[in-house]
Amino acid sequence: MDALDLARWQFGITTVYHYFFVPITIGLSLLVAIMQTQWMRTRNTQWLRLTKFFGKLFTINFALGLVTGIVQEFQFGMNWSDYSRFVGDIFGAPLAIEALLAFFLESTFLGLWIFGWGRIPEKLHAACIWLVHIGTVLSAYFILAANSFMQNPVGYEINPDTGRAELTDFLAVLTNKVQLVTFPHVLTAAYMTGGAFVLTFALWHLWRRQTPSVDKPMYRKAARLGAVAVLIAGAGAAVTGDLQGKIMTEVQPMKMAAAEALYEDVPEGEGAPFSIITVGTLDGDEEVWAITVPKLLSYLATGSFEGAVEGIDHIQDRYELTYAGSELTAADDYRPVIPVTYWSFRLMIGLGLAAMAVAVAVLWRLRGKGEPDDETRMSHPLWAWVATAVVFMPLLANSFGWIFTEMGRQPWLVMGLMTTRTGVSPGTTTGEVLTSLSVFTLLYGALAVVEVKLLLRYGRAGAEQVPEDASYDPSDRDDDDAYVFTY
């Protein structure tokens, strides 16, 4: 491998690793805010215990996500300096706002929430966790705006003197049509992941014999909340994903064609099929066996079951004629790695649907009031496996979605403007990238051990007891009272 290949591997590994934490942070912050609001509305201490329990797990995840996210921006200078020089004016603007506004918003109010129990009024304290959630959402918006520019560059012009792309319309960058469909899709997928996270720990405590019987109704509440979140967010992800597919076909037809490994054009009126599963040759060029749904790809791509879909070969010829004349845009092959795009697209959809199926099964098993026989309903060992697996379904679906999005754009770093090979730092050597890749891999491995151990430790401990008449307004406290919530 040369420096380019290693730099791509490093960015891919660190990005996918960091993205394990992002959807959990966004989704769980919303569910913790809902739990705390439910406690304030009902004064049911079960909701307060759940707020503290999942708030503690959220804090662990937030801290590890923060550490792994910092590395991302360092890489633009280390390995991708030509890319940073070319589009730094545009790409840097949303990232700077994300750091100065969104990240400080979520960090500041998370600190107030953690240390504000018993020190600030209840309503103000609950508002803090809602502001944390708003901060995570804003953070996602600005980062996706930067990424959407790479998928569909807008709001810029090329300066012929400097050879750089310069920002001319920041509003156009923030309202990029790719951004407007990607943001709700990513957000709903994150809510699915947060719901699955709550579902996992609640199911595990429902199944576990060591969990006190008196606590089972509380975990039943959490399981139902998590399952409902997975179902509602899953439906939203399906709708927004469909919209995203149509915009993707408009701005990146090669990515949609690669998602189906469709090599030849399908003309108007014929309707392109979508394969549920395909067995093909290793290079992805030839189909051996497949299960297909007639005309579905045409609908996903165009909104019409009879719509025309351009094939890979035709797009390849068109791109060669359009882009071969410039050093920044010339490439030997404008096709992404077809098997990666094909299978990551299906794994994204399949794992999302699997999580929704589990949510339906949980709601059916926990239907009605059901408190006396909840233990019997969830006692089968299969539920232990379901509890373990369900969090990974939307989590991995999110990761495969990112892999599809980024790998499907290749060989472009910025679609139509710059290929990936031209963005790598010219002075970076193979040894330097290999060293940083090794360091990051070891560091991230150690962080993974810390994350898993902390989650298992506090997850196994379960929700702590609180007084039945719990009230945390500062006016109700005596100076000698111990603070009610500490880490």
Short mmCIF file of C-alpha atoms in Angstrom, two decimals:
data_model
loop_
_atom_site.label_atom_id
_atom_site.label_comp_id
_atom_site.label_asym_id
_atom_site.label_seq_id
_atom_site.Cartn_x
_atom_site.Cartn_y
_atom_site.Cartn_z
CA MET A 1 0.00 0.00 0.00
CA ASP A 2 1.16 3.56 -0.68
CA ALA A 3 0.55 6.68 1.42
CA LEU A 4 -2.78 7.37 -0.33
CA ASP A 5 -4.20 3.92 0.45
CA LEU A 6 -3.02 4.07 4.07
CA ALA A 7 -4.39 7.60 4.53
CA ARG A 8 -7.76 6.41 3.22
CA TRP A 9 -7.72 3.40 5.55
CA GLN A 10 -6.82 5.63 8.49
CA PHE A 11 -9.59 8.13 7.80
CA GLY A 12 -12.10 5.33 7.21
CA ILE A 13 -11.18 3.46 10.41
CA THR A 14 -11.18 6.53 12.65
CA THR A 15 -14.42 7.84 11.14
CA VAL A 16 -16.35 4.60 11.48
CA TYR A 17 -15.02 4.15 15.01
CA HIS A 18 -16.04 7.70 16.00
CA TYR A 19 -19.43 7.17 14.41
CA PHE A 20 -20.20 4.34 16.84
CA PHE A 21 -20.59 7.04 19.52
CA VAL A 22 -22.41 9.75 17.55
CA PRO A 23 -25.86 8.19 16.98
CA ILE A 24 -25.96 6.91 20.57
CA THR A 25 -25.17 10.40 21.88
CA ILE A 26 -27.85 12.08 19.75
CA GLY A 27 -30.54 9.46 20.38
CA LEU A 28 -29.85 8.84 24.06
CA SER A 29 -29.78 12.55 24.93
CA LEU A 30 -33.35 12.82 23.60
CA LEU A 31 -34.57 9.77 25.52
CA VAL A 32 -32.95 10.89 28.78
CA ALA A 33 -34.62 14.29 28.34
CA ILE A 34 -37.97 12.54 27.79
CA MET A 35 -37.46 10.39 30.91
CA GLN A 36 -36.66 13.41 33.08
CA THR A 37 -39.66 15.30 31.68
CA GLN A 38 -41.87 12.29 32.40
CA TRP A 39 -40.64 12.27 36.01
CA MET A 40 -41.40 15.96 36.43
CA ARG A 41 -44.85 15.47 34.90
CA THR A 42 -45.87 12.34 36.84
CA ARG A 43 -43.56 12.45 39.92
CA ASN A 44 -43.17 8.68 39.39
CA THR A 45 -39.73 7.90 40.84
CA GLN A 46 -39.25 5.07 38.34
CA TRP A 47 -38.72 7.73 35.66
CA LEU A 48 -36.23 9.55 37.89
CA ARG A 49 -34.26 6.34 38.43
CA LEU A 50 -34.23 5.67 34.68
CA THR A 51 -33.12 9.26 34.01
CA LYS A 52 -30.13 8.85 36.31
CA PHE A 53 -29.32 5.35 35.04
CA PHE A 54 -29.33 6.15 31.34
CA GLY A 55 -27.89 9.63 32.02
CA LYS A 56 -24.83 7.96 33.49
CA LEU A 57 -24.44 5.69 30.43
CA PHE A 58 -24.98 8.70 28.16
CA THR A 59 -22.19 10.61 29.90
CA ILE A 60 -19.74 7.73 29.44
CA ASN A 61 -20.59 7.53 25.75
CA PHE A 62 -20.35 11.31 25.28
CA ALA A 63 -16.87 11.45 26.84
CA LEU A 64 -15.48 8.65 24.66
CA GLY A 65 -17.12 10.13 21.55
CA LEU A 66 -15.53 13.50 22.28
CA VAL A 67 -12.03 12.01 22.50
CA THR A 68 -12.35 10.06 19.25
CA GLY A 69 -13.87 13.03 17.38
CA ILE A 70 -10.90 15.33 17.99
CA VAL A 71 -8.64 13.07 15.92
CA GLN A 72 -10.83 13.52 12.84
CA GLU A 73 -9.96 17.16 12.27
CA PHE A 74 -6.24 16.63 12.83
CA GLN A 75 -6.17 14.34 9.82
CA PHE A 76 -7.13 17.11 7.41
CA GLY A 77 -3.80 18.74 8.13
CA MET A 78 -1.76 15.57 8.52
CA ASN A 79 -2.78 13.49 5.53
CA TRP A 80 -5.09 15.65 3.42
CA SER A 81 -3.39 19.03 3.15
CA ASP A 82 -4.02 19.45 -0.60
CA TYR A 83 -7.70 18.83 0.01
CA SER A 84 -7.69 21.32 2.91
CA ARG A 85 -5.93 23.92 0.77
CA PHE A 86 -8.37 23.47 -2.13
CA VAL A 87 -11.70 23.62 -0.24
CA GLY A 88 -10.64 24.80 3.23
CA ASP A 89 -12.55 28.09 2.88
CA ILE A 90 -15.79 26.21 2.38
CA PHE A 91 -15.30 23.04 4.39
CA GLY A 92 -13.84 24.90 7.36
CA ALA A 93 -16.75 27.30 7.85
CA PRO A 94 -19.44 24.81 9.01
CA LEU A 95 -16.86 22.85 11.03
CA ALA A 96 -15.79 26.05 12.83
CA ILE A 97 -19.39 26.93 13.67
CA GLU A 98 -19.95 23.39 14.88
CA ALA A 99 -17.02 23.68 17.28
CA LEU A 100 -17.76 27.25 18.44
CA LEU A 101 -21.54 26.99 18.76
CA ALA A 102 -22.96 23.48 18.81
CA PHE A 103 -20.18 21.68 20.66
CA PHE A 104 -19.89 24.39 23.34
CA LEU A 105 -23.68 24.38 23.72
CA GLU A 106 -23.86 20.65 24.39
CA SER A 107 -20.69 20.56 26.53
CA THR A 108 -21.67 23.53 28.69
CA PHE A 109 -25.18 22.38 29.40
CA LEU A 110 -24.10 18.79 29.93
CA GLY A 111 -21.81 20.06 32.68
CA LEU A 112 -24.67 22.05 34.20
CA TRP A 113 -26.90 18.99 34.03
CA ILE A 114 -24.37 16.64 35.63
CA PHE A 115 -23.43 18.95 38.47
CA GLY A 116 -26.73 20.82 38.71
CA TRP A 117 -28.79 18.16 40.52
CA GLY A 118 -30.00 19.80 43.73
CA ARG A 119 -28.21 23.04 42.90
CA ILE A 120 -30.54 24.60 40.30
CA PRO A 121 -34.36 24.52 40.04
CA GLU A 122 -35.88 21.37 38.56
CA LYS A 123 -37.33 22.99 35.44
CA LEU A 124 -34.09 24.77 34.68
CA HIS A 125 -32.21 21.55 35.28
CA ALA A 126 -34.47 19.62 32.88
CA ALA A 127 -34.01 22.40 30.31
CA CYS A 128 -30.26 21.71 30.45
CA ILE A 129 -30.60 18.18 29.11
CA TRP A 130 -32.94 19.39 26.37
CA LEU A 131 -30.32 21.99 25.40
CA VAL A 132 -27.70 19.24 25.38
CA HIS A 133 -29.86 17.38 22.89
CA ILE A 134 -30.36 20.51 20.76
CA GLY A 135 -26.59 20.98 20.79
CA THR A 136 -26.04 17.43 19.50
CA VAL A 137 -28.58 18.03 16.72
CA LEU A 138 -26.95 21.33 15.68
CA SER A 139 -23.56 19.66 15.76
CA ALA A 140 -24.84 16.98 13.38
CA TYR A 141 -26.32 19.63 11.08
CA PHE A 142 -23.09 21.59 10.58
CA ILE A 143 -20.94 18.48 10.13
CA LEU A 144 -23.38 17.09 7.58
CA ALA A 145 -23.39 20.45 5.77
CA ALA A 146 -19.64 20.08 5.30
CA ASN A 147 -20.03 16.49 4.13
CA SER A 148 -22.92 17.38 1.80
CA PHE A 149 -20.64 19.86 0.02
CA MET A 150 -18.38 16.91 -0.82
CA GLN A 151 -21.37 15.02 -2.25
CA ASN A 152 -22.82 18.00 -4.15
CA PRO A 153 -20.61 21.14 -4.17
CA VAL A 154 -22.61 24.40 -4.11
CA GLY A 155 -22.05 28.03 -3.03
CA TYR A 156 -18.49 28.36 -4.34
CA GLU A 157 -16.38 29.54 -7.25
CA ILE A 158 -12.89 28.55 -8.39
CA ASN A 159 -10.36 31.37 -8.08
CA PRO A 160 -8.18 31.07 -11.22
CA ASP A 161 -5.26 32.89 -9.53
CA THR A 162 -5.02 30.69 -6.44
CA GLY A 163 -6.54 27.52 -7.91
CA ARG A 164 -8.74 27.20 -4.82
CA ALA A 165 -12.47 26.84 -4.36
CA GLU A 166 -13.74 29.89 -2.46
CA LEU A 167 -17.00 30.36 -0.58
CA THR A 168 -19.52 32.68 -2.27
CA ASP A 169 -22.83 31.69 -0.65
CA PHE A 170 -22.74 30.16 2.83
CA LEU A 171 -26.54 29.89 2.94
CA ALA A 172 -26.40 27.70 -0.18
CA VAL A 173 -23.94 25.40 1.62
CA LEU A 174 -26.26 25.16 4.64
CA THR A 175 -29.33 24.50 2.45
CA ASN A 176 -27.66 22.15 -0.02
CA LYS A 177 -30.40 19.81 -1.31
CA VAL A 178 -28.26 16.82 -0.31
CA GLN A 179 -28.02 18.26 3.20
CA LEU A 180 -31.79 18.79 3.46
CA VAL A 181 -32.48 15.07 2.91
CA THR A 182 -29.38 13.68 4.61
CA PHE A 183 -29.86 15.51 7.91
CA PRO A 184 -33.34 14.12 8.75
CA HIS A 185 -32.22 10.65 7.64
CA VAL A 186 -29.16 10.70 9.90
CA LEU A 187 -31.20 12.17 12.76
CA THR A 188 -33.93 9.52 12.62
CA ALA A 189 -31.30 6.79 12.34
CA ALA A 190 -29.65 8.21 15.48
CA TYR A 191 -32.97 8.12 17.34
CA MET A 192 -33.32 4.47 16.30
CA THR A 193 -29.91 3.77 17.80
CA GLY A 194 -30.74 5.60 21.03
CA GLY A 195 -33.98 3.62 21.32
CA ALA A 196 -32.14 0.35 20.72
CA PHE A 197 -29.57 1.29 23.38
CA VAL A 198 -32.33 1.80 25.97
CA LEU A 199 -34.05 -1.38 24.77
CA THR A 200 -30.91 -3.45 25.20
CA PHE A 201 -30.29 -2.56 28.84
CA ALA A 202 -34.00 -2.71 29.74
CA LEU A 203 -34.48 -6.15 28.16
CA TRP A 204 -31.36 -7.45 29.84
CA HIS A 205 -32.60 -6.38 33.27
CA LEU A 206 -36.06 -7.80 32.54
CA TRP A 207 -34.52 -11.14 31.61
CA ARG A 208 -31.93 -11.21 34.40
CA ARG A 209 -32.84 -13.18 37.53
CA GLN A 210 -30.67 -10.96 39.75
CA THR A 211 -32.84 -7.95 38.95
CA PRO A 212 -35.19 -7.34 41.93
CA SER A 213 -38.81 -8.17 41.05
CA VAL A 214 -39.91 -4.79 42.32
CA ASP A 215 -37.72 -3.13 39.64
CA LYS A 216 -39.12 -5.14 36.69
CA PRO A 217 -42.04 -2.73 36.01
CA MET A 218 -39.52 0.11 35.77
CA TYR A 219 -37.44 -1.71 33.14
CA ARG A 220 -40.67 -2.65 31.37
CA LYS A 221 -41.36 1.08 30.98
CA ALA A 222 -37.88 1.61 29.56
CA ALA A 223 -38.19 -1.35 27.18
CA ARG A 224 -41.48 -0.06 25.80
CA LEU A 225 -40.06 3.47 25.43
CA GLY A 226 -37.02 2.13 23.59
CA ALA A 227 -39.13 -0.08 21.31
CA VAL A 228 -41.51 2.79 20.45
CA ALA A 229 -38.52 5.03 19.68
CA VAL A 230 -37.04 2.38 17.36
CA LEU A 231 -40.34 1.96 15.51
CA ILE A 232 -41.19 5.66 15.06
CA ALA A 233 -37.63 6.63 14.17
CA GLY A 234 -37.32 3.60 11.89
CA ALA A 235 -40.39 4.70 9.94
CA GLY A 236 -38.88 8.19 9.67
CA ALA A 237 -35.56 6.74 8.49
CA ALA A 238 -37.34 4.74 5.79
CA VAL A 239 -39.21 7.80 4.45
CA THR A 240 -36.18 10.11 4.55
CA GLY A 241 -33.97 7.38 3.08
CA ASP A 242 -36.34 7.10 0.13
CA LEU A 243 -36.12 10.88 -0.43
CA GLN A 244 -32.36 10.73 -0.11
CA GLY A 245 -32.16 8.02 -2.77
CA LYS A 246 -33.91 10.22 -5.32
CA ILE A 247 -31.62 13.21 -4.65
CA MET A 248 -28.61 10.88 -4.74
CA THR A 249 -29.66 9.62 -8.18
CA GLU A 250 -29.91 13.22 -9.37
CA VAL A 251 -26.47 14.38 -8.17
CA GLN A 252 -24.53 11.09 -8.02
CA PRO A 253 -26.10 8.61 -10.48
CA MET A 254 -23.02 6.38 -10.30
CA LYS A 255 -23.63 5.76 -6.59
CA MET A 256 -27.22 4.60 -7.14
CA ALA A 257 -26.19 2.41 -10.10
CA ALA A 258 -23.40 0.90 -7.96
CA ALA A 259 -25.86 0.25 -5.12
CA GLU A 260 -27.64 -2.20 -7.46
CA ALA A 261 -24.59 -3.17 -9.54
CA LEU A 262 -26.62 -2.05 -12.55
CA TYR A 263 -24.21 -1.95 -15.50
CA GLU A 264 -26.60 -1.34 -18.39
CA ASP A 265 -29.15 1.45 -18.80
CA VAL A 266 -32.80 0.64 -18.10
CA PRO A 267 -34.92 2.81 -20.44
CA GLU A 268 -38.11 4.69 -19.54
CA GLY A 269 -41.14 2.41 -19.29
CA GLU A 270 -39.23 -0.82 -18.60
CA GLY A 271 -38.69 -0.42 -14.83
CA ALA A 272 -35.38 -1.44 -13.17
CA PRO A 273 -35.60 -4.27 -10.58
CA PHE A 274 -34.04 -4.12 -7.10
CA SER A 275 -32.27 -7.23 -5.84
CA ILE A 276 -32.84 -8.22 -2.21
CA ILE A 277 -29.78 -10.45 -2.33
CA THR A 278 -27.36 -11.35 -5.10
CA VAL A 279 -24.62 -13.91 -5.46
CA GLY A 280 -22.12 -12.76 -8.06
CA THR A 281 -18.54 -13.08 -9.17
CA LEU A 282 -15.89 -11.72 -6.80
CA ASP A 283 -15.26 -8.64 -8.94
CA GLY A 284 -18.98 -7.82 -8.89
CA ASP A 285 -19.19 -7.70 -12.68
CA GLU A 286 -21.50 -10.67 -13.19
CA GLU A 287 -24.63 -11.93 -11.43
CA VAL A 288 -24.84 -15.67 -10.66
CA TRP A 289 -28.10 -15.78 -8.66
CA ALA A 290 -30.42 -13.16 -7.18
CA ILE A 291 -33.80 -12.50 -5.57
CA THR A 292 -35.28 -9.36 -7.11
CA VAL A 293 -38.30 -7.10 -6.71
CA PRO A 294 -39.50 -5.91 -10.15
CA LYS A 295 -39.31 -2.16 -10.86
CA LEU A 296 -38.38 -1.24 -7.28
CA LEU A 297 -35.03 0.35 -8.20
CA SER A 298 -36.80 2.67 -10.65
CA TYR A 299 -39.10 3.80 -7.85
CA LEU A 300 -36.23 4.29 -5.38
CA ALA A 301 -34.25 6.27 -7.95
CA THR A 302 -36.95 8.32 -9.67
CA GLY A 303 -40.23 8.01 -7.76
CA SER A 304 -41.80 6.18 -10.72
CA PHE A 305 -41.99 2.41 -11.21
CA GLU A 306 -41.39 2.99 -14.92
CA GLY A 307 -38.53 5.54 -14.51
CA ALA A 308 -35.28 5.28 -16.49
CA VAL A 309 -32.11 4.40 -14.55
CA GLU A 310 -28.66 5.01 -15.99
CA GLY A 311 -26.22 2.10 -15.82
CA ILE A 312 -22.60 2.05 -14.62
CA ASP A 313 -21.06 1.60 -18.08
CA HIS A 314 -22.88 4.57 -19.58
CA ILE A 315 -22.00 6.82 -16.61
CA GLN A 316 -18.36 5.73 -16.84
CA ASP A 317 -18.23 6.76 -20.52
CA ARG A 318 -19.93 10.08 -19.77
CA TYR A 319 -17.55 10.91 -16.89
CA GLU A 320 -14.50 10.10 -19.05
CA LEU A 321 -15.67 12.62 -21.64
CA THR A 322 -16.51 15.25 -19.01
CA TYR A 323 -13.65 15.03 -16.52
CA ALA A 324 -10.60 13.54 -18.26
CA GLY A 325 -9.16 16.94 -19.25
CA SER A 326 -8.12 18.20 -15.81
CA GLU A 327 -5.45 16.97 -13.40
CA LEU A 328 -7.88 17.39 -10.48
CA THR A 329 -10.71 15.40 -12.08
CA ALA A 330 -9.02 12.84 -14.34
CA ALA A 331 -9.24 9.22 -13.18
CA ASP A 332 -8.60 5.80 -14.68
CA ASP A 333 -11.93 4.51 -13.39
CA TYR A 334 -14.94 6.48 -12.14
CA ARG A 335 -16.61 3.40 -10.65
CA PRO A 336 -16.55 2.81 -6.88
CA VAL A 337 -15.83 -0.66 -5.49
CA ILE A 338 -19.10 -2.29 -6.56
CA PRO A 339 -19.32 -5.18 -3.99
CA VAL A 340 -18.73 -2.72 -1.10
CA THR A 341 -21.44 -0.32 -2.24
CA TYR A 342 -23.84 -3.14 -3.08
CA TRP A 343 -23.58 -4.95 0.26
CA SER A 344 -23.23 -1.91 2.53
CA PHE A 345 -26.48 -0.56 1.03
CA ARG A 346 -28.32 -3.80 1.81
CA LEU A 347 -26.80 -4.25 5.25
CA MET A 348 -27.87 -0.70 6.12
CA ILE A 349 -31.48 -1.41 5.14
CA GLY A 350 -31.59 -5.00 6.44
CA LEU A 351 -30.21 -4.24 9.90
CA GLY A 352 -32.59 -1.28 10.28
CA LEU A 353 -35.56 -3.49 9.41
CA ALA A 354 -34.32 -6.19 11.82
CA ALA A 355 -34.25 -3.65 14.68
CA MET A 356 -37.82 -2.63 13.87
CA ALA A 357 -38.90 -6.29 13.87
CA VAL A 358 -37.40 -6.75 17.35
CA ALA A 359 -39.22 -3.62 18.54
CA VAL A 360 -42.54 -5.02 17.31
CA ALA A 361 -41.85 -8.35 19.06
CA VAL A 362 -41.00 -6.56 22.35
CA LEU A 363 -44.15 -4.44 22.26
CA TRP A 364 -46.21 -7.58 21.57
CA ARG A 365 -44.60 -9.51 24.45
CA LEU A 366 -45.06 -6.56 26.82
CA ARG A 367 -48.57 -5.68 25.63
CA GLY A 368 -51.22 -4.58 28.13
CA LYS A 369 -50.43 -3.88 31.76
CA GLY A 370 -48.76 -7.26 32.10
CA GLU A 371 -46.79 -6.53 35.26
CA PRO A 372 -47.44 -9.80 37.14
CA ASP A 373 -46.15 -12.09 34.38
CA ASP A 374 -43.44 -9.94 32.82
CA GLU A 375 -40.75 -12.23 34.21
CA THR A 376 -42.36 -15.27 32.57
CA ARG A 377 -42.81 -13.49 29.28
CA MET A 378 -39.14 -12.50 29.07
CA SER A 379 -37.57 -15.54 30.75
CA HIS A 380 -36.67 -17.47 27.58
CA PRO A 381 -32.87 -17.44 26.95
CA LEU A 382 -33.57 -16.12 23.45
CA TRP A 383 -34.38 -12.73 24.97
CA ALA A 384 -30.87 -12.51 26.42
CA TRP A 385 -29.49 -12.86 22.90
CA VAL A 386 -32.02 -10.37 21.57
CA ALA A 387 -31.05 -7.89 24.29
CA THR A 388 -27.39 -8.26 23.37
CA ALA A 389 -27.93 -8.02 19.62
CA VAL A 390 -30.55 -5.32 19.22
CA VAL A 391 -28.27 -2.37 19.99
CA PHE A 392 -25.86 -3.46 17.26
CA MET A 393 -28.55 -3.55 14.56
CA PRO A 394 -29.16 0.20 14.08
CA LEU A 395 -25.61 0.97 15.22
CA LEU A 396 -24.10 -1.11 12.43
CA ALA A 397 -26.81 0.05 10.02
CA ASN A 398 -25.60 3.62 10.67
CA SER A 399 -22.00 2.60 10.02
CA PHE A 400 -22.83 0.74 6.81
CA GLY A 401 -24.80 3.80 5.71
CA TRP A 402 -21.69 5.96 6.13
CA ILE A 403 -19.50 3.40 4.36
CA PHE A 404 -21.96 3.35 1.46
CA THR A 405 -22.11 7.15 1.34
CA GLU A 406 -18.36 7.66 1.34
CA MET A 407 -17.24 4.62 -0.66
CA GLY A 408 -20.01 5.18 -3.21
CA ARG A 409 -18.62 8.68 -3.95
CA GLN A 410 -15.20 7.32 -5.01
CA PRO A 411 -13.03 8.15 -6.87
CA TRP A 412 -14.23 11.65 -5.93
CA LEU A 413 -13.11 13.50 -2.84
CA VAL A 414 -15.37 16.39 -3.88
CA MET A 415 -17.86 15.25 -6.50
CA GLY A 416 -16.90 16.60 -9.92
CA LEU A 417 -14.14 18.88 -8.57
CA MET A 418 -11.37 16.80 -7.04
CA THR A 419 -10.45 13.13 -7.00
CA THR A 420 -9.27 11.48 -3.80
CA ARG A 421 -5.75 10.84 -5.09
CA THR A 422 -5.20 14.59 -5.61
CA GLY A 423 -6.19 15.53 -2.05
CA VAL A 424 -3.54 13.64 -0.12
CA SER A 425 -0.65 15.56 1.47
CA PRO A 426 2.24 15.59 -1.07
CA GLY A 427 4.97 15.34 1.58
CA THR A 428 3.42 12.52 3.57
CA THR A 429 5.32 9.25 3.43
CA THR A 430 4.05 5.71 3.75
CA GLY A 431 5.99 5.26 6.97
CA GLU A 432 4.47 8.36 8.56
CA VAL A 433 0.91 7.32 7.77
CA LEU A 434 1.60 3.76 8.87
CA THR A 435 2.95 5.06 12.20
CA SER A 436 -0.04 7.30 12.91
CA LEU A 437 -2.41 4.54 11.78
CA SER A 438 -0.79 2.10 14.21
CA VAL A 439 -0.92 4.63 17.06
CA PHE A 440 -4.56 5.44 16.44
CA THR A 441 -5.48 1.75 16.19
CA LEU A 442 -3.82 0.97 19.52
CA LEU A 443 -5.32 4.06 21.17
CA TYR A 444 -8.80 3.33 19.88
CA GLY A 445 -8.48 -0.30 20.96
CA ALA A 446 -7.67 0.86 24.51
CA LEU A 447 -10.60 3.30 24.45
CA ALA A 448 -12.92 0.50 23.31
CA VAL A 449 -11.90 -1.59 26.32
CA VAL A 450 -12.56 1.39 28.64
CA GLU A 451 -15.95 2.08 27.04
CA VAL A 452 -17.15 -1.52 27.23
CA LYS A 453 -15.94 -2.00 30.80
CA LEU A 454 -17.64 1.18 32.00
CA LEU A 455 -20.90 0.43 30.22
CA LEU A 456 -20.97 -3.14 31.55
CA ARG A 457 -20.08 -2.01 35.07
CA TYR A 458 -22.74 0.68 35.36
CA GLY A 459 -25.23 -1.18 33.18
CA ARG A 460 -25.00 -4.28 35.38
CA ALA A 461 -25.43 -2.19 38.53
CA GLY A 462 -28.82 -0.99 37.27
CA ALA A 463 -30.84 2.01 38.35
CA GLU A 464 -30.06 3.33 41.83
CA GLN A 465 -32.76 3.80 44.43
CA VAL A 466 -34.11 7.28 45.15
CA PRO A 467 -36.44 8.52 47.92
CA GLU A 468 -40.15 8.18 47.11
CA ASP A 469 -40.66 11.90 47.77
CA ALA A 470 -37.63 12.91 45.71
CA SER A 471 -37.53 16.60 44.99
CA TYR A 472 -34.42 18.39 43.85
CA ASP A 473 -35.25 22.08 44.00
CA PRO A 474 -32.51 23.95 45.90
CA SER A 475 -35.20 25.58 48.08
CA ASP A 476 -36.14 22.12 49.47
CA ARG A 477 -32.60 21.25 50.52
CA ASP A 478 -30.99 21.77 53.87
CA ASP A 479 -27.38 22.80 53.87
CA ASP A 480 -26.45 19.51 55.52
CA ASP A 481 -28.18 17.33 52.88
CA ALA A 482 -25.91 15.26 50.70
CA TYR A 483 -26.06 16.03 47.03
CA VAL A 484 -28.44 13.66 45.35
CA PHE A 485 -26.56 12.70 42.22
CA THR A 486 -22.86 12.33 41.83
CA TYR A 487 -20.51 10.59 39.45
#
